[in-house]
mmCIF file of C-alpha atoms in Angstrom:
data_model
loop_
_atom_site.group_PDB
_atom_site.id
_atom_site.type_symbol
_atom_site.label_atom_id
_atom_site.label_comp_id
_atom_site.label_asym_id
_atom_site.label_seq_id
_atom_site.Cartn_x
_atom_site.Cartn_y
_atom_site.Cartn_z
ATOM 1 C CA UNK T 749 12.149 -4.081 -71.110
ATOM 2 C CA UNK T 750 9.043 -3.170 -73.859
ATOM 3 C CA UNK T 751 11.838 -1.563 -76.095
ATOM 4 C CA UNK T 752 11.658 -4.183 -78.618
ATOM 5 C CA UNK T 753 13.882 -2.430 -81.173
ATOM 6 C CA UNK T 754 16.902 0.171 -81.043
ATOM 7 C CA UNK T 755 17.452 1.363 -84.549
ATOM 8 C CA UNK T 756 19.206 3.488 -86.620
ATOM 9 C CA UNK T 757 17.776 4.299 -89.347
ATOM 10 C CA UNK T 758 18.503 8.258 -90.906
ATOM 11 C CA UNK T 759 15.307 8.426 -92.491
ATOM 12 C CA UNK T 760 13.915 8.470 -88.898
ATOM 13 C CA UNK T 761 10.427 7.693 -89.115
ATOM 14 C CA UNK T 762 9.113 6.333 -92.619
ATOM 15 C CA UNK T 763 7.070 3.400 -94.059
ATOM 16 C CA UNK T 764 9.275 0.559 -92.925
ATOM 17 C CA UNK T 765 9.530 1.718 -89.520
ATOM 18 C CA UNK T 766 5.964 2.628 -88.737
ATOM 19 C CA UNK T 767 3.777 -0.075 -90.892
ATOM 20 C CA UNK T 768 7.221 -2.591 -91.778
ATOM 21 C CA UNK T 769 7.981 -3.003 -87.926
ATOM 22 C CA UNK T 770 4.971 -1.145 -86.293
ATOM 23 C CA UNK T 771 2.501 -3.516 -86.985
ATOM 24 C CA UNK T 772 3.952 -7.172 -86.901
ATOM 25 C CA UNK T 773 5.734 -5.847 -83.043
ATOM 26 C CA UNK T 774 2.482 -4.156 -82.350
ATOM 27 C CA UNK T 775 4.321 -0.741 -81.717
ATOM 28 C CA UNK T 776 2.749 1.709 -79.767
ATOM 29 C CA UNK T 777 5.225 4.423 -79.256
ATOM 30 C CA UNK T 778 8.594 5.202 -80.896
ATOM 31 C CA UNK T 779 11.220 7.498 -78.859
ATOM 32 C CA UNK T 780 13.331 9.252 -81.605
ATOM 33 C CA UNK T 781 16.574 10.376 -79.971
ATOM 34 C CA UNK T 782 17.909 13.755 -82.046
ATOM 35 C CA UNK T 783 19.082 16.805 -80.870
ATOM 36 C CA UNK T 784 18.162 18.625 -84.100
ATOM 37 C CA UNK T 785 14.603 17.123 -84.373
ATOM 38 C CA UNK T 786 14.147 17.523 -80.736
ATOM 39 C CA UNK T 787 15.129 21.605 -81.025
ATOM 40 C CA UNK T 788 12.362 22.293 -83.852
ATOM 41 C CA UNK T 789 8.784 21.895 -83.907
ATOM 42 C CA UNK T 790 8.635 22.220 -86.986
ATOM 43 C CA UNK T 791 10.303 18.668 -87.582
ATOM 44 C CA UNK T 792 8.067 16.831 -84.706
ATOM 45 C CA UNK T 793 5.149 18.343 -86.108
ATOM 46 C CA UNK T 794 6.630 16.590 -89.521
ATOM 47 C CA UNK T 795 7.334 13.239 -87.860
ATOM 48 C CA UNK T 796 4.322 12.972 -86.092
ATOM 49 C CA UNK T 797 2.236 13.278 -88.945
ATOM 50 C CA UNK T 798 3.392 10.432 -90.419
ATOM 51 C CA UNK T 799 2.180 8.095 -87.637
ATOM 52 C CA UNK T 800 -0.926 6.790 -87.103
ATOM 53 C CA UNK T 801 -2.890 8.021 -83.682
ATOM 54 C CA UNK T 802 -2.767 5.175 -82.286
ATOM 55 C CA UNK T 803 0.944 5.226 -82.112
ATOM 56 C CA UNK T 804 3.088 8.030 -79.649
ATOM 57 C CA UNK T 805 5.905 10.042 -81.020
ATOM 58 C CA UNK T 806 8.569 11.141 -77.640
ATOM 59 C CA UNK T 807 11.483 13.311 -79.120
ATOM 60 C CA UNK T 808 14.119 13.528 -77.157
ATOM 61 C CA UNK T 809 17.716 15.079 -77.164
ATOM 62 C CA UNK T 810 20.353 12.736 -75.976
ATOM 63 C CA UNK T 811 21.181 14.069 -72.928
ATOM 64 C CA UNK T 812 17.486 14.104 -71.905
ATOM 65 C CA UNK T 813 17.297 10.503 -73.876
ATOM 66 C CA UNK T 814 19.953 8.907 -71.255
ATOM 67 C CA UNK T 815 17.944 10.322 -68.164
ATOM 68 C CA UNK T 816 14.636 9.170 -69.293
ATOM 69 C CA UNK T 817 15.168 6.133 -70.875
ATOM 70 C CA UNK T 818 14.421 4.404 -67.695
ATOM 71 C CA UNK T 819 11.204 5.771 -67.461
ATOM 72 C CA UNK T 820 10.020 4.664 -71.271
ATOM 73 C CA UNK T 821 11.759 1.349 -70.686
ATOM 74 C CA UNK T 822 9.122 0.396 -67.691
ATOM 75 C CA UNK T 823 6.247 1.125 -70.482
ATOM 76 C CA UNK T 824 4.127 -1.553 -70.764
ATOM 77 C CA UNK T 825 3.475 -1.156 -74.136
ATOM 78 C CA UNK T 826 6.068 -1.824 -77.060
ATOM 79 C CA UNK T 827 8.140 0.894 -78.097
ATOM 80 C CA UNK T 828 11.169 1.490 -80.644
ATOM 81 C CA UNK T 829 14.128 3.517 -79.839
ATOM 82 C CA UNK T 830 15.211 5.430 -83.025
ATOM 83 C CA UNK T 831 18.661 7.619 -84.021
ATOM 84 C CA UNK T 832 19.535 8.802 -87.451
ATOM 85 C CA UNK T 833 22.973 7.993 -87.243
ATOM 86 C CA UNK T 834 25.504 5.517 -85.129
ATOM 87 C CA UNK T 835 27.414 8.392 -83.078
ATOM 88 C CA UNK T 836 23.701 8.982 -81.262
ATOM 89 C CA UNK T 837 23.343 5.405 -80.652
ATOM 90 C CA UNK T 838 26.474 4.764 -79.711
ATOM 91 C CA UNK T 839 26.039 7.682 -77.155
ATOM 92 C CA UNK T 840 23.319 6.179 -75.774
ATOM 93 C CA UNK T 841 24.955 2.551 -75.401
ATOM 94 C CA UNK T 842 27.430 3.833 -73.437
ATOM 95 C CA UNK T 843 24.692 5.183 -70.928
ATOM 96 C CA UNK T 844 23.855 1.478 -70.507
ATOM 97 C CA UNK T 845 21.141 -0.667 -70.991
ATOM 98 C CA UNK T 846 21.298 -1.760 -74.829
ATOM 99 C CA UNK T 847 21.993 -5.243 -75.750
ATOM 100 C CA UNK T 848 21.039 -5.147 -79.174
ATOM 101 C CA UNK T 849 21.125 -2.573 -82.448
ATOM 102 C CA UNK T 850 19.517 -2.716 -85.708
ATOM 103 C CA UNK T 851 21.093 -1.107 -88.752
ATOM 104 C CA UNK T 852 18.323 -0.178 -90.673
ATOM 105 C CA UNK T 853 19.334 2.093 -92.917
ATOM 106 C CA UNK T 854 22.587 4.286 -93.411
ATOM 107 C CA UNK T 855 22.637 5.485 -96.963
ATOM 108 C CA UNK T 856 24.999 6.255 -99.661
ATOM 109 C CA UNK T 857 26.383 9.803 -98.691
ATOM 110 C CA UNK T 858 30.243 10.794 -99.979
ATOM 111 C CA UNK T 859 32.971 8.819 -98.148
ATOM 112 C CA UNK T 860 30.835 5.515 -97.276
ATOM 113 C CA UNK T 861 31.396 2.445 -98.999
ATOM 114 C CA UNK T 862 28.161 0.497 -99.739
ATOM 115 C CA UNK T 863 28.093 -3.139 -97.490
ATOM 116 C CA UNK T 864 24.394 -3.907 -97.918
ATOM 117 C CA UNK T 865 21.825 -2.552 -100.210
ATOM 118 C CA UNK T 866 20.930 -0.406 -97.348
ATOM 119 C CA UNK T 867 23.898 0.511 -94.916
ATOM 120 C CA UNK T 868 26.649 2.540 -96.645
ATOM 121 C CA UNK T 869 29.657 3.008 -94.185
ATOM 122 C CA UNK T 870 32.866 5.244 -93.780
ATOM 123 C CA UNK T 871 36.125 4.016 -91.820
ATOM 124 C CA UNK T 872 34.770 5.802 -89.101
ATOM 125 C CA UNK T 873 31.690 4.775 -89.074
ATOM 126 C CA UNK T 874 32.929 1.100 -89.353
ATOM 127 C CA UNK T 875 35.041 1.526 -85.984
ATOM 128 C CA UNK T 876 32.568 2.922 -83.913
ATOM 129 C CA UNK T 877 30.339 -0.118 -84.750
ATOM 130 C CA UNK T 878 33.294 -2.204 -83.584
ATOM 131 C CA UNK T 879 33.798 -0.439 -80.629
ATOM 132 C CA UNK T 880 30.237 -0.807 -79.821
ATOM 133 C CA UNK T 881 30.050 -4.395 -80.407
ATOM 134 C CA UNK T 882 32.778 -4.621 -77.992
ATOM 135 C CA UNK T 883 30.789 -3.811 -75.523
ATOM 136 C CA UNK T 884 28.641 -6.421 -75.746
ATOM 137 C CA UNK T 885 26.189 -5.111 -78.077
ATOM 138 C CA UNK T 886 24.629 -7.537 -80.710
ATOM 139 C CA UNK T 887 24.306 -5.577 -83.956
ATOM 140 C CA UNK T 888 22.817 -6.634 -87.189
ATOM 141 C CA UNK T 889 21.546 -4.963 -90.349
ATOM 142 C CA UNK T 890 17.935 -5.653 -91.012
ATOM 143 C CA UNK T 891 15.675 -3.132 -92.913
ATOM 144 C CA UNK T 892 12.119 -5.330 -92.432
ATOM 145 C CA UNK T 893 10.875 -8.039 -90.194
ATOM 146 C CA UNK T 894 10.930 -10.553 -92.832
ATOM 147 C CA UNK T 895 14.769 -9.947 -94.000
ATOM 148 C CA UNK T 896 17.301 -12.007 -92.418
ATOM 149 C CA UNK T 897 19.125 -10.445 -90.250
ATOM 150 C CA UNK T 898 22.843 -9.822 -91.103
ATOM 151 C CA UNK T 899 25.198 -9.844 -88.690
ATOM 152 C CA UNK T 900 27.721 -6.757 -87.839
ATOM 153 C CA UNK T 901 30.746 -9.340 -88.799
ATOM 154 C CA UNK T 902 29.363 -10.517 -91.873
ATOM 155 C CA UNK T 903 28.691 -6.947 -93.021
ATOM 156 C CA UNK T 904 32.006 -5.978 -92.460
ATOM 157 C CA UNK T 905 33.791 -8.498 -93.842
ATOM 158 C CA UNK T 906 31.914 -8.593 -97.042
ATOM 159 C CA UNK T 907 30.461 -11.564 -97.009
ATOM 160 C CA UNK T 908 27.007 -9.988 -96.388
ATOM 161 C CA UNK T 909 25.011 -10.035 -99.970
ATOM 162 C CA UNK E 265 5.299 5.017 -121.804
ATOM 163 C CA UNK E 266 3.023 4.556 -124.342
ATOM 164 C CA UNK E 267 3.815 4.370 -128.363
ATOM 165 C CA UNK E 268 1.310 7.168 -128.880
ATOM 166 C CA UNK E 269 2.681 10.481 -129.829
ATOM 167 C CA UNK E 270 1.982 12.653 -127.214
ATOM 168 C CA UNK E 271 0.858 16.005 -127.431
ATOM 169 C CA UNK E 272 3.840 18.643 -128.538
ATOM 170 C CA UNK E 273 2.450 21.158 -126.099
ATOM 171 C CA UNK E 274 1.798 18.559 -123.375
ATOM 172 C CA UNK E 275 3.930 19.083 -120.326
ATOM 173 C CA UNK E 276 4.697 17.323 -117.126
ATOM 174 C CA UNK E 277 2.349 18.005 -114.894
ATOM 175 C CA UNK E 278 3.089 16.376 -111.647
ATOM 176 C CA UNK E 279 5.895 13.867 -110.283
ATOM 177 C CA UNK E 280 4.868 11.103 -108.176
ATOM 178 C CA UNK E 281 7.061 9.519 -106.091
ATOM 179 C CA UNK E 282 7.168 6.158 -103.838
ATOM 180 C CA UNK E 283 8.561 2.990 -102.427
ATOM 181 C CA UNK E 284 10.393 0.461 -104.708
ATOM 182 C CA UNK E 285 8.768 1.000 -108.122
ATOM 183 C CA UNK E 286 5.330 2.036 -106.877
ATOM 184 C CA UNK E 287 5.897 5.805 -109.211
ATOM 185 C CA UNK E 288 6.825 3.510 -112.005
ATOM 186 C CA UNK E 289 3.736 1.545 -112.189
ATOM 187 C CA UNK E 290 1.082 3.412 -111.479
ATOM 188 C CA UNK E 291 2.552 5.869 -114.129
ATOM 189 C CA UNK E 292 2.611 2.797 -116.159
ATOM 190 C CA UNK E 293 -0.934 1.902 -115.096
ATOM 191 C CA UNK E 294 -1.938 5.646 -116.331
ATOM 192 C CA UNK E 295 -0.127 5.459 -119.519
ATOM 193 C CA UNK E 296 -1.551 2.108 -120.827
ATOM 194 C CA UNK E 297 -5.117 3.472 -119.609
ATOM 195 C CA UNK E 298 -4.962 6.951 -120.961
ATOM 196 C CA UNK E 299 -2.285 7.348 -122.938
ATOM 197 C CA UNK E 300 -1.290 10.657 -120.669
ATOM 198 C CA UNK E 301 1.527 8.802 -118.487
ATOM 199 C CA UNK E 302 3.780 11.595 -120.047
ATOM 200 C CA UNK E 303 1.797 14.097 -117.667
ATOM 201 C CA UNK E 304 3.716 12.632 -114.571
ATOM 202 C CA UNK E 305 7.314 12.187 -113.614
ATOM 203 C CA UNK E 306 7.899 9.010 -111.792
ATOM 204 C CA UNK E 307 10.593 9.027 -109.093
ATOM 205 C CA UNK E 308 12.575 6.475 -107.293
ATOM 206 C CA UNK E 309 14.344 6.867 -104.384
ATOM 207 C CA UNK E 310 16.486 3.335 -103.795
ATOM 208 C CA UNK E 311 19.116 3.641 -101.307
ATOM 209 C CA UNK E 312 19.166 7.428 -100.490
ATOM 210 C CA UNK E 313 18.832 8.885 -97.834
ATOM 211 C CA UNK E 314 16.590 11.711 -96.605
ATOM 212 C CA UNK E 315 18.515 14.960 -97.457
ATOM 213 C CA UNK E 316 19.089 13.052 -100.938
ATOM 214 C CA UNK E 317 15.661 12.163 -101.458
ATOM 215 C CA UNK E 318 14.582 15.900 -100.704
ATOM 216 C CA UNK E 319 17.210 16.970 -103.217
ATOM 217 C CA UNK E 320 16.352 14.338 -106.015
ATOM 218 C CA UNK E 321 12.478 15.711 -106.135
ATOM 219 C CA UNK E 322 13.617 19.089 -105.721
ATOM 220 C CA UNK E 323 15.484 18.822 -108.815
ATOM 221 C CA UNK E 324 12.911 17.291 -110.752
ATOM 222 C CA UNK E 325 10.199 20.022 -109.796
ATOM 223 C CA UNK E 326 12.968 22.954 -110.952
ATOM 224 C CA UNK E 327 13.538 20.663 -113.762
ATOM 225 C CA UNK E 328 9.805 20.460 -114.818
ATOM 226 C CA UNK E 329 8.142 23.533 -112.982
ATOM 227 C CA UNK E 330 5.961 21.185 -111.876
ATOM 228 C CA UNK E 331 4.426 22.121 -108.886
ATOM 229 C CA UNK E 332 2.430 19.105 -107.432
ATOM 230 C CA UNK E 333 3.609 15.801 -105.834
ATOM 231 C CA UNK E 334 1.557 12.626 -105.258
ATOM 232 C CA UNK E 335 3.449 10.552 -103.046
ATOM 233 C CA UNK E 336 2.576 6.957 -101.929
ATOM 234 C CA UNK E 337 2.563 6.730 -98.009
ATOM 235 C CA UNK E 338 1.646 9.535 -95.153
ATOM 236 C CA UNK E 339 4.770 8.139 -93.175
ATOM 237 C CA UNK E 340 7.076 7.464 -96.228
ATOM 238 C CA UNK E 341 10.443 8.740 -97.025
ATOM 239 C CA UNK E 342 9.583 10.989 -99.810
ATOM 240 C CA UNK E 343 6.216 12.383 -98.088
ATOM 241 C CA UNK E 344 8.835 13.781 -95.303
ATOM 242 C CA UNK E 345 11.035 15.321 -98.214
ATOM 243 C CA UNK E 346 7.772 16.617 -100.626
ATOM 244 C CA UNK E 347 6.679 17.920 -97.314
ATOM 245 C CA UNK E 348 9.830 19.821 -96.535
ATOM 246 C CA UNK E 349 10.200 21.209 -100.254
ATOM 247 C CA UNK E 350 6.870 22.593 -99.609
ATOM 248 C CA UNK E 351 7.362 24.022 -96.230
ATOM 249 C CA UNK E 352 6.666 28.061 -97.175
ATOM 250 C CA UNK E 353 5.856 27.630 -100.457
ATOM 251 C CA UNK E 354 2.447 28.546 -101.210
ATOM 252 C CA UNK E 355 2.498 27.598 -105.191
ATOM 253 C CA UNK E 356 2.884 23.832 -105.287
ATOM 254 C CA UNK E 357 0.837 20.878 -103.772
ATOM 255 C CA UNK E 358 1.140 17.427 -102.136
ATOM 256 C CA UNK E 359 -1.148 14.901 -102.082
ATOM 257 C CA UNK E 360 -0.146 11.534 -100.094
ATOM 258 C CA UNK E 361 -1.617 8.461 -100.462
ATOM 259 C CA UNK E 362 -2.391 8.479 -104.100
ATOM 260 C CA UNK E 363 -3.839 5.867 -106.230
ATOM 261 C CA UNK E 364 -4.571 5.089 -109.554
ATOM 262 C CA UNK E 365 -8.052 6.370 -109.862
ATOM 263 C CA UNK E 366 -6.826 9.860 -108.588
ATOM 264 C CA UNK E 367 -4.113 9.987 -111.039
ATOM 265 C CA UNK E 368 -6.541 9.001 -113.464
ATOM 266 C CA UNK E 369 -8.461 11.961 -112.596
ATOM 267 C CA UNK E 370 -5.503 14.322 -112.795
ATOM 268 C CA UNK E 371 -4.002 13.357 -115.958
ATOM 269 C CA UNK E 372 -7.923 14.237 -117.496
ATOM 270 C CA UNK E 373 -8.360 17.157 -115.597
ATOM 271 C CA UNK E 374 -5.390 18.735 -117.619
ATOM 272 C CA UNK E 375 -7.735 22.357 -118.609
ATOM 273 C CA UNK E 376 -7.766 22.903 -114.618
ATOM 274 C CA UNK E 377 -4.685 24.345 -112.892
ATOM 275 C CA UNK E 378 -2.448 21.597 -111.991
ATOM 276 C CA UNK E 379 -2.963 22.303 -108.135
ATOM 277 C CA UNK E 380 -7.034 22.586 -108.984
ATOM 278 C CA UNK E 381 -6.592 19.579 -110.751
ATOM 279 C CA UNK E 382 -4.579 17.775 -107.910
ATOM 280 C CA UNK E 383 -7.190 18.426 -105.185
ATOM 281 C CA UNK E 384 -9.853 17.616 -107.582
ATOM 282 C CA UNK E 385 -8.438 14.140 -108.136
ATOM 283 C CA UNK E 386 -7.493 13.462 -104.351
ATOM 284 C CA UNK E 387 -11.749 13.367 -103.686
ATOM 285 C CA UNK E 388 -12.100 11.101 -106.722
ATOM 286 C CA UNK E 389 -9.650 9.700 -105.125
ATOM 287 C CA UNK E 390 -10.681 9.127 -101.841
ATOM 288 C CA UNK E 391 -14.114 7.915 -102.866
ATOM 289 C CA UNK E 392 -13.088 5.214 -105.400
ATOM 290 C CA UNK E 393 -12.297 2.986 -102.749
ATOM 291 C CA UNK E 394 -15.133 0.287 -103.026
ATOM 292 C CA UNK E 395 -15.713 -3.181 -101.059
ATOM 293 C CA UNK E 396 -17.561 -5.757 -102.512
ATOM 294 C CA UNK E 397 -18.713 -9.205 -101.277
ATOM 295 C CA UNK E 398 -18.726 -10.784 -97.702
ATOM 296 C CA UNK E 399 -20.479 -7.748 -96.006
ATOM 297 C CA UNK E 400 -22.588 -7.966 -99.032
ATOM 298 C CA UNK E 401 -23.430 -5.625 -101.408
ATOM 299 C CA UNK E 402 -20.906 -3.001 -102.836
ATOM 300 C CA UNK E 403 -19.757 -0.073 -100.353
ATOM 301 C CA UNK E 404 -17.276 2.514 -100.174
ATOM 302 C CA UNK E 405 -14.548 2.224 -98.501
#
């Protein structure tokens, strides 16, 4: 599997994902799952300019995300998998064939409580990541290579600083 | 921002935006060099998320009228929003990637049109990039 990260992050693509990430796990293509992003050109043509052309930009809407995900996991080269927000993800766990999930940033928006710096969470929110750890899934909150990664327990109990 | 008085008439001119407190200190940086640092609007964005990054500059531009945004990073957060606020708009100007000698350049440039002014400063800019030592001599980036 070359998919060396599954994020979500609802910035999408920005500075910590493409130079933060891109360059210490030598990224060479991100696949940003979103059904809005994947409907407009307008917004790919705005994503993709903020990579470098060395790197690939795939946009995909989830239903076409869970049929080709095969395909981009046989890649040889390293790739992220990217959603703007947990129901996407968790849409795509349940397709199979994700082990592990980094929160790397959910941000304040009305209704979340703040856990980290960087991950802001509703009671909804909360559940679905324990439903999806349930499965299986590792998750952990980790906005840059060098942070420690927090784990989903931690975060949730409050102990995460 | 400097002690100096500034000018009475002397208006915001641009915001510049960026990661952590990159708008702070280069406005900083401009301010103890020129004594203009109250030409530009530094903005951070800590913890927000895209729509509320878009909506943060967006109120500072209505705010100021200023029409021109230096951001910090072609792939950055508030690139994507500056980008969006401009999407249509044919009055108002982004330049990414900015650094201190172009700001330096746009805070003097202030009897050019602030979007004159901005592209202006992006070439000084670009070119005030220099190298110097191990490949020997001094060269432009």
């Amino acid at each position: 599997m070359t998919l060396v990260l599954h994020r979500i992050d609802d910035r999408l693509i920005h500075g910590q994902v493409v130079v933060g990430w891109g360059q210490p796990l030598d990224i060479r293509f991100i696949i940003l799952v979103d059904d809005e992003v994947a409907a407009s050109e307008w917004e790919q043509e705005l994503y993709r300019m903020g990579v470098p052309p060395e790197m690939d930009v795939y946009f995909l809407s989830v239903n076409k995300a869970i049929s080709e995900l095969p395909r981009y996991r046989a890649d040889a080269r390293h790739g992220i998998l990217l959603t703007g927000d947990i129901d996407t993800m968790r849409r795509l766990v349940d397709a199979g064939g994700i082990t592990s999930i980094n929160l790397g940033g959910i941000h304040h928006r009305t209704g979340r409580t703040q856990r980290l710096r960087y991950v802001f969470l509703n009671g909804d929110e909360e559940t679905a990541l324990r439903e999806i750890a349930t499965l299986g899934v590792a998750i952990s909150a980790q906005d840059v290579p060098g942070a420690r990664p927090i784990p989903l327990d931690d975060i949730l109990a409050g102990v995460a600083s | 921002m400097s002690d100096r008085a500034p000018d009475e008439n002397a208006k915001p001119r641009a915001i510049v935006a960026g990661h952590g407190d990159f708008a702070q200190g280069l406005v900083s940086a401009v301010d103890v060099i020129t004594g203009r640092g109250h030409q530009l609007i530094p903005v951070a964005v800590p913890g927000l998320c895209a729509e509320d990054i878009e909506k943060l500059i967006r109120e500072r531009m209505q705010e100021s009228g200023v029409k021109v945004i230096f951001t910090d990073l072609q792939a950055g957060s508030c690139t994507m929003a500056a980008r969006r606020i401009l999407r249509g708009a044919d009055d108002a100007v982004l330049i990414a990637g900015v650094n201190l000698p172009t700001l330096l350049d746009f805070v003097f440039a202030d009897r050019m049109p602030a979007i004159d002014a901005a592209r202006h400063s992006a070439e000084r800019g670009r070119v005030a990039i220099t190298v110097v030592g191990a490949a020997g001599g001094v060269k432009q980036a």
